[in-house]
Amino acid sequence: MATSQVRGTGISETALDTAAIAALVDDDAAGASVVFEGKVRNHDDGRGVTGIEYSCHPSADVVIAEVANEIAARHPEVSVALYHRVGVLGIGDLAMVAAVSSPHRRESFKTIVELVDLIKEKLPVWKRQVFTDGTDEWVGSA
C-alpha cells in the first residue's frame, strides 16, 4: 500500500454489513485492519432508549466522502471505508461502520479514532432518540 486509498463511503437506508465493509480495505500488504461499529444503545444520559431515527442533509454523501479523503490524505499508507445509516434503527442496529487497514497496527488504530471523530464532527446527520417513557429528543451530530 504505497498510497492511501478510499475504498468506499456512503449513506445507507439499509442495514450495514460489517464484513462487507471490512473486506473493502482488505489488502495483502496490510498487517493490520481495524473496524469500528457504532451501535444503537439502550440508554443515553441515564434514560432508557427504545430506538433512534437518523435523518441527513442531501450533502451527506459528499461530506462522508470528503471526510474519508481528508483522513486518507493524512495517512498515506492507510485504506479507508466509511458508511453511515439513516432511517429508523432499533437497539443493537449499526449506525456507522468504519474500517481501515495499514501495514502496521499503530497507524490503523490512530486512523480509526481520527476518522470516527471527524465524521461525528462534520457529517450533517441528526438523530431522534425515542425514550422508554414515550418522549423523544432530536440531537444534531454535525
XYZ file of C-alpha atoms in Angstrom:
142
model
C 0.000 0.000 0.000
C 2.171 2.820 -1.237
C -0.609 5.399 -1.277
C -3.717 5.948 0.778
C -6.977 4.788 -0.673
C -10.617 5.430 -0.026
C -12.243 2.115 -0.832
C -15.858 3.046 -0.128
C -18.133 5.601 1.505
C -21.841 6.146 1.666
C -25.093 6.860 3.383
C -27.368 3.821 3.541
C -31.068 3.351 4.203
C -30.497 -0.385 4.678
C -28.614 -2.372 7.301
C -24.837 -2.044 7.223
C -22.762 -5.172 6.613
C -19.603 -5.003 8.703
C -17.905 -7.940 6.957
C -18.524 -6.445 3.509
C -17.217 -3.030 4.588
C -14.145 -4.568 6.253
C -13.474 -6.542 3.060
C -13.202 -3.265 1.139
C -9.969 -2.405 2.968
C -8.553 -5.936 2.913
C -5.141 -5.945 1.277
C -2.203 -8.381 1.184
C 0.132 -5.525 2.160
C -1.922 -4.691 5.259
C -0.619 -6.094 8.511
C -3.474 -4.549 10.464
C -7.155 -3.879 9.955
C -9.355 -2.106 12.476
C -13.148 -1.896 12.291
C -15.410 0.394 14.300
C -19.113 -0.356 14.698
C -21.276 2.422 16.085
C -24.354 0.714 17.558
C -27.667 1.992 18.882
C -27.581 1.523 22.646
C -30.498 1.130 25.047
C -29.686 4.205 27.137
C -28.451 7.768 26.908
C -27.518 10.037 29.777
C -29.333 7.870 32.324
C -32.527 7.469 30.267
C -33.786 4.299 28.613
C -33.836 4.385 24.791
C -36.092 2.251 22.588
C -34.676 3.329 19.220
C -33.268 6.056 17.025
C -34.218 7.698 13.756
C -31.408 9.263 11.701
C -32.034 11.961 9.087
C -29.403 13.566 6.897
C -28.843 16.619 4.740
C -28.731 15.939 0.961
C -24.988 16.733 1.040
C -24.229 13.880 3.448
C -22.887 11.585 0.694
C -20.456 14.297 -0.388
C -19.398 15.097 3.179
C -18.746 11.462 4.100
C -16.522 11.093 1.005
C -14.686 14.334 1.813
C -14.005 13.178 5.380
C -12.698 9.807 4.200
C -10.452 11.522 1.647
C -9.166 14.005 4.235
C -8.230 11.186 6.620
C -6.671 9.145 3.811
C -4.564 12.155 2.790
C -3.263 12.488 6.372
C -2.294 8.804 6.455
C -0.662 7.818 3.148
C -0.358 4.093 3.967
C -3.958 3.599 5.075
C -7.022 2.351 3.208
C -10.405 3.632 4.407
C -14.077 2.676 4.128
C -16.844 4.587 5.920
C -20.638 4.162 5.906
C -23.455 5.723 7.960
C -27.040 4.555 8.202
C -30.169 6.704 8.088
C -33.764 5.836 8.888
C -35.300 4.064 11.866
C -32.873 1.875 13.840
C -33.524 -0.401 16.786
C -31.356 -1.250 19.762
C -28.211 -3.033 18.568
C -28.532 -1.857 14.953
C -25.411 -0.432 13.326
C -25.486 3.328 12.804
C -21.954 3.573 11.428
C -19.219 1.234 10.263
C -15.687 2.461 9.631
C -12.811 0.245 8.517
C -9.143 0.996 7.960
C -6.110 -1.078 7.085
C -2.408 -0.330 7.013
C 0.915 -2.119 7.134
C 1.169 -1.632 10.929
C -1.364 -1.687 13.782
C -0.428 1.652 15.349
C -1.381 3.548 12.186
C -4.667 1.649 11.867
C -5.693 2.372 15.460
C -4.674 6.036 15.217
C -6.515 6.478 11.922
C -9.801 4.868 13.017
C -10.019 7.223 16.009
C -9.413 10.282 13.806
C -11.898 9.043 11.209
C -14.726 8.465 13.684
C -14.091 11.754 15.497
C -14.033 13.753 12.264
C -17.182 12.192 10.806
C -19.082 12.851 14.034
C -17.929 16.472 13.840
C -18.710 17.122 10.168
C -21.453 14.809 8.907
C -24.807 16.613 8.596
C -26.864 13.908 10.313
C -29.442 14.371 13.043
C -30.867 11.721 15.321
C -34.198 11.457 17.037
C -33.899 9.371 20.174
C -37.059 7.739 21.459
C -37.056 7.136 25.194
C -38.767 4.392 27.185
C -41.076 6.973 28.797
C -42.528 7.833 25.358
C -40.719 11.159 24.937
C -38.214 11.887 22.216
C -35.319 14.245 21.560
C -33.608 15.477 18.384
C -29.822 15.748 18.542
C -27.592 17.208 15.845
C -24.376 15.348 15.204
C -22.795 17.939 12.943
